[in-house]
PDB file of C-alpha atoms and ligand atoms in Angstrom:
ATOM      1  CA  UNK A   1      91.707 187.042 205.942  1.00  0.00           C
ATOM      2  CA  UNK A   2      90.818 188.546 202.919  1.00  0.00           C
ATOM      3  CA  UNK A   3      86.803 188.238 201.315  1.00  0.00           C
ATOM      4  CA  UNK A   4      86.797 185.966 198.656  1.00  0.00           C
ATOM      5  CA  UNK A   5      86.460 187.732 195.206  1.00  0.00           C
ATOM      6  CA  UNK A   6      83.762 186.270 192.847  1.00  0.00           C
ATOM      7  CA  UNK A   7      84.203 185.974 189.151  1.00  0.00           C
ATOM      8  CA  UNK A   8      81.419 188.803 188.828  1.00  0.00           C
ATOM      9  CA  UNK A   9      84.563 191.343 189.288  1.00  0.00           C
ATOM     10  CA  UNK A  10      85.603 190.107 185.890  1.00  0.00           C
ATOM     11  CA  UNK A  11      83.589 192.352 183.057  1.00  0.00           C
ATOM     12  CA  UNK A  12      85.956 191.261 180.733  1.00  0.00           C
ATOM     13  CA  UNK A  13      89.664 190.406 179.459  1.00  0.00           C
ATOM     14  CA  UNK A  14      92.376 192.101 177.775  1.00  0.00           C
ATOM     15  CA  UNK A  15      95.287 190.293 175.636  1.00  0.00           C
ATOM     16  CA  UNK A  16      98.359 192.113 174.938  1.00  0.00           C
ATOM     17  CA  UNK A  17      99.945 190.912 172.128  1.00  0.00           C
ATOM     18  CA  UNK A  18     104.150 192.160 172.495  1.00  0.00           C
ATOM     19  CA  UNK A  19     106.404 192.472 169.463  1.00  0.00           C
ATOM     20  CA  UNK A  20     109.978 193.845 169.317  1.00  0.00           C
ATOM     21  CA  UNK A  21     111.937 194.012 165.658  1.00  0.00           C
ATOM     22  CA  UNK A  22     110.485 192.678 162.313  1.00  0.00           C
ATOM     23  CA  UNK A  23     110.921 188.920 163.031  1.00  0.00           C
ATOM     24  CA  UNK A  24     107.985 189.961 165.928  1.00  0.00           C
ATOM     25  CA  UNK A  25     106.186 192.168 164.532  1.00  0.00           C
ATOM     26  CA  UNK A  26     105.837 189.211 161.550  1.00  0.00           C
ATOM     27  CA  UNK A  27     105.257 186.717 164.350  1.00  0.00           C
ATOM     28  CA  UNK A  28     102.441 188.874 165.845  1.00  0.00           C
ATOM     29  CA  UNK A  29     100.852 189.413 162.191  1.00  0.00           C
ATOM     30  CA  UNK A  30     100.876 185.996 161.437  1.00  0.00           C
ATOM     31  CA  UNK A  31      99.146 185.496 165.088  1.00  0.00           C
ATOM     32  CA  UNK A  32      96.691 188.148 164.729  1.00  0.00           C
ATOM     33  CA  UNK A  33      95.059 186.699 161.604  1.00  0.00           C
ATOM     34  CA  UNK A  34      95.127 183.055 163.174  1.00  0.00           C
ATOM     35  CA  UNK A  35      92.918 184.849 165.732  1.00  0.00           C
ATOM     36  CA  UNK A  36      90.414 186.511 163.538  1.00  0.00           C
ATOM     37  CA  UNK A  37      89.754 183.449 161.331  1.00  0.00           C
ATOM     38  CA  UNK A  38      88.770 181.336 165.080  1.00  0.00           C
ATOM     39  CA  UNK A  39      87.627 183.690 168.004  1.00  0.00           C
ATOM     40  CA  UNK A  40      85.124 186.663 168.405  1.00  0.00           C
ATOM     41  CA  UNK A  41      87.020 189.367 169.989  1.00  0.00           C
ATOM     42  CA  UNK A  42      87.812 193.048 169.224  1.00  0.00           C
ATOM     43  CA  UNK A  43      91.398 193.666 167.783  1.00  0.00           C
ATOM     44  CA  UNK A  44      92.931 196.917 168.324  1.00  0.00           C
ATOM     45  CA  UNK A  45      95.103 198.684 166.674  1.00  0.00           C
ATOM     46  CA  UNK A  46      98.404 198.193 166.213  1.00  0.00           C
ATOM     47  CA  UNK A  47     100.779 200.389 168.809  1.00  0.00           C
ATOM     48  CA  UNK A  48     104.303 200.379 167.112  1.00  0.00           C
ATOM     49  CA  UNK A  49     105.096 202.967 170.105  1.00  0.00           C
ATOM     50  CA  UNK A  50     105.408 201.542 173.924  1.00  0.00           C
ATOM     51  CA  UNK A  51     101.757 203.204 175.421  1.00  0.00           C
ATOM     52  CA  UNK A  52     100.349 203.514 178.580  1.00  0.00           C
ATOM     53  CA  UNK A  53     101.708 200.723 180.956  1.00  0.00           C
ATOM     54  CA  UNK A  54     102.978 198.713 177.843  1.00  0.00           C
ATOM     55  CA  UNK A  55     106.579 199.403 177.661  1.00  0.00           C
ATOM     56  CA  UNK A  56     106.939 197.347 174.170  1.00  0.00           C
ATOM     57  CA  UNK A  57     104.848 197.876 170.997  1.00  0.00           C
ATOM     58  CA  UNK A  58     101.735 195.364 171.040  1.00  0.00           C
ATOM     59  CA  UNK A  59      98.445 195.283 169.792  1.00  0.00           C
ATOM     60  CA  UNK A  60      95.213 194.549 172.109  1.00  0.00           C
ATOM     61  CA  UNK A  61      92.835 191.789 171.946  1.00  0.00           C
ATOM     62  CA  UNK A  62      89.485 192.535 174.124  1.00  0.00           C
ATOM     63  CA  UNK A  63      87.103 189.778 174.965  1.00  0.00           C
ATOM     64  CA  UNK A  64      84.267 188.263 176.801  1.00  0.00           C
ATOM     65  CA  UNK A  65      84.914 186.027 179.448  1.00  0.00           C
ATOM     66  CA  UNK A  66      82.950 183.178 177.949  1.00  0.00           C
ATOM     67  CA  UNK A  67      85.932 183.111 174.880  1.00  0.00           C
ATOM     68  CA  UNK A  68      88.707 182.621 177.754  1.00  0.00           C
ATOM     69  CA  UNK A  69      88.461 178.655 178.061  1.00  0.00           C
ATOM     70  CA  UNK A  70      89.365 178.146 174.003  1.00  0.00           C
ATOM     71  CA  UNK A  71      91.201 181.603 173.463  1.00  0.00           C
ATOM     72  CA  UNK A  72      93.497 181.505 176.347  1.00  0.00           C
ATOM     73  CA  UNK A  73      94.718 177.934 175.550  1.00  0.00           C
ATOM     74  CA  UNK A  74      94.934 178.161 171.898  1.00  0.00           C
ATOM     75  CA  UNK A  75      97.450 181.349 172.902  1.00  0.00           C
ATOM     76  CA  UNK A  76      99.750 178.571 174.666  1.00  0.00           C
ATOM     77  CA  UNK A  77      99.904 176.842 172.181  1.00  0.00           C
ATOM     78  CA  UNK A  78     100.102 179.478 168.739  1.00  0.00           C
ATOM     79  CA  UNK A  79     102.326 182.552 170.844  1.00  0.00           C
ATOM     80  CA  UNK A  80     105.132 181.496 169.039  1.00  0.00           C
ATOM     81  CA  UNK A  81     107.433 182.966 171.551  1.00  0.00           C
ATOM     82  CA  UNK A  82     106.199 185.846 171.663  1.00  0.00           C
ATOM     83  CA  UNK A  83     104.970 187.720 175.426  1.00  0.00           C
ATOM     84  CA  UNK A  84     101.364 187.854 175.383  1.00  0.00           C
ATOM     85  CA  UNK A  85      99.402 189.613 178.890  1.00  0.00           C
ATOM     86  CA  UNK A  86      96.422 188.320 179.715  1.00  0.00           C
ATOM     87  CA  UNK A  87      94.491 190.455 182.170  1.00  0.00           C
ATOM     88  CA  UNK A  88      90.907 190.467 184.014  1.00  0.00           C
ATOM     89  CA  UNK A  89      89.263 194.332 183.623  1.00  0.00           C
ATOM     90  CA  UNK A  90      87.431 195.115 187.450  1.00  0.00           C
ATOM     91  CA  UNK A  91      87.684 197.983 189.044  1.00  0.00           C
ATOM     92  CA  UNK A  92      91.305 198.036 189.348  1.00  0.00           C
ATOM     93  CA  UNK A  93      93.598 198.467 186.738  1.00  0.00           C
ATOM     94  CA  UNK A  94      96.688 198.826 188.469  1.00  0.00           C
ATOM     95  CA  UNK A  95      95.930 194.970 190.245  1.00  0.00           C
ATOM     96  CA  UNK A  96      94.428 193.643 187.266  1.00  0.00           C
ATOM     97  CA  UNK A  97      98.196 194.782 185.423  1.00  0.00           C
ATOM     98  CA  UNK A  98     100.312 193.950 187.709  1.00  0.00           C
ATOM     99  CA  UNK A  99      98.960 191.563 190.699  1.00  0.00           C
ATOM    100  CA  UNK A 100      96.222 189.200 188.757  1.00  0.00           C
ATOM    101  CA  UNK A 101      97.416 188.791 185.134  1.00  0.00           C
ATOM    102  CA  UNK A 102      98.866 185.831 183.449  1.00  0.00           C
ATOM    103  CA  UNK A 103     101.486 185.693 181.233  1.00  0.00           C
ATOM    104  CA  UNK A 104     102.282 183.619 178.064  1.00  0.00           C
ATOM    105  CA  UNK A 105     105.724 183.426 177.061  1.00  0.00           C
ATOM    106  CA  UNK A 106     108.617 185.717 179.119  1.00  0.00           C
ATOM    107  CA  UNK A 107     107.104 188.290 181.330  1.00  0.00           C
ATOM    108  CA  UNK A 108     107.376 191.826 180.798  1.00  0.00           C
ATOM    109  CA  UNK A 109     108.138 195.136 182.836  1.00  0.00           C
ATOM    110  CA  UNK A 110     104.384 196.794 183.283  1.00  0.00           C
ATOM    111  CA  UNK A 111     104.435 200.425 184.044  1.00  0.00           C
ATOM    112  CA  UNK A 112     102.227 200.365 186.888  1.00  0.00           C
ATOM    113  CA  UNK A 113     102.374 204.150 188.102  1.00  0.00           C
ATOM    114  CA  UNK A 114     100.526 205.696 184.864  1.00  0.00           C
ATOM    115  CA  UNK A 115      97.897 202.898 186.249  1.00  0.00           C
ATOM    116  CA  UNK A 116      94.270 203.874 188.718  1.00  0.00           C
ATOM    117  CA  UNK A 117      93.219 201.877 191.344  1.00  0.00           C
ATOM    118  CA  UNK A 118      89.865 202.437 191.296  1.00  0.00           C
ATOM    119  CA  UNK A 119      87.647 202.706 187.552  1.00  0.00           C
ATOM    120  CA  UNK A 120      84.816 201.649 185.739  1.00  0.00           C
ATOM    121  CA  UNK A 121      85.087 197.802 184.888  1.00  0.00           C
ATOM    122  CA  UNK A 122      85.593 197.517 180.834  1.00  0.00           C
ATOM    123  CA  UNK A 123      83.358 195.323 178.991  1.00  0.00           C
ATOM    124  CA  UNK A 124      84.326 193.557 176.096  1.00  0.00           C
ATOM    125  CA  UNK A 125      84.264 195.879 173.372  1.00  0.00           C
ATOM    126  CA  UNK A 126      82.415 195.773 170.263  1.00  0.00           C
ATOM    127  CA  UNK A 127      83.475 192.300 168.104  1.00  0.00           C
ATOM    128  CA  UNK A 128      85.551 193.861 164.723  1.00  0.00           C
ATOM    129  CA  UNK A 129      86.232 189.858 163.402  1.00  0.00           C
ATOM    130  CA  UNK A 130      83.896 187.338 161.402  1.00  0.00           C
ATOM    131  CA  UNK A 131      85.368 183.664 162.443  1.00  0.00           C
ATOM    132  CA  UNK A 132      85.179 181.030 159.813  1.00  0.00           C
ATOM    133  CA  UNK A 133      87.503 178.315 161.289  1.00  0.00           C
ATOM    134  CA  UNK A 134      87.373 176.452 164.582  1.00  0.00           C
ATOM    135  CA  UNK A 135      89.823 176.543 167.347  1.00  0.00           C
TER     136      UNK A 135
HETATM  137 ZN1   ZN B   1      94.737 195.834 178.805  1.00  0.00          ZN
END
């Protein structure tokens, strides 16, 4: 039997926010605002080009793990049909990606080879929005 893993693994949490075509990309700018205006997390930039594991453009949304119990469910229920990620940062990338994530919407091929198996754990990075409106 395996240990059991504790929650202190987590440092943090990644959403990947997947757009293909216009009507998407739209979808995921109209999403990305909605986010800014309710949660404190660190938006990164927009990838119009498939990087890393990501195999389809997306932008990232980095945050603390005490933002997961609203962000995570308000994702349900704004994602619009679009694929989000949603993925714990430990020591493991390549599990984190592709063993422990969840997904929102239809799940995605991960590129799992350009992935470690061993890093530092991310924490959330800096906070880049100013919420003014509930969840
Ligand atoms: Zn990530």
């Amino acid at each position: 039997m395996n240990d059991v893993r504790t929650l202190s693994e987590i440092a943090s949490y990644h959403a990947h926010v997947y757009y293909a075509g216009p009507g998407e990309r739209q979808r995921a700018e109209w999403l990305r605002q909605r986010i800014a205006e309710r949660f404190r997390v660190r938006l990164g930039n927009w990838r119009d080009e498939p990087v890393g594991p990501h195999e389809q453009a997306m932008y990232q949304v980095s945050f603390a793990t005490e933002i997961f119990a609203t962000l995570v469910p308000w994702l349900m229920l704004n994602h619009g049909g679009l694929s989000i990620l949603i993925h714990p940062n430990t020591t493991n990338p390549k599990r984190d990606h592709l063993v422990d994530p969840i997904w929102i919407g239809r799940q995605l091929a991960v590129k799992g080879e350009v992935l470690g198996d061993e890093d530092e754990a991310e924490a959330a990075l800096e906070v880049n929005t100013e919420p003014t409106l509930g969840a």
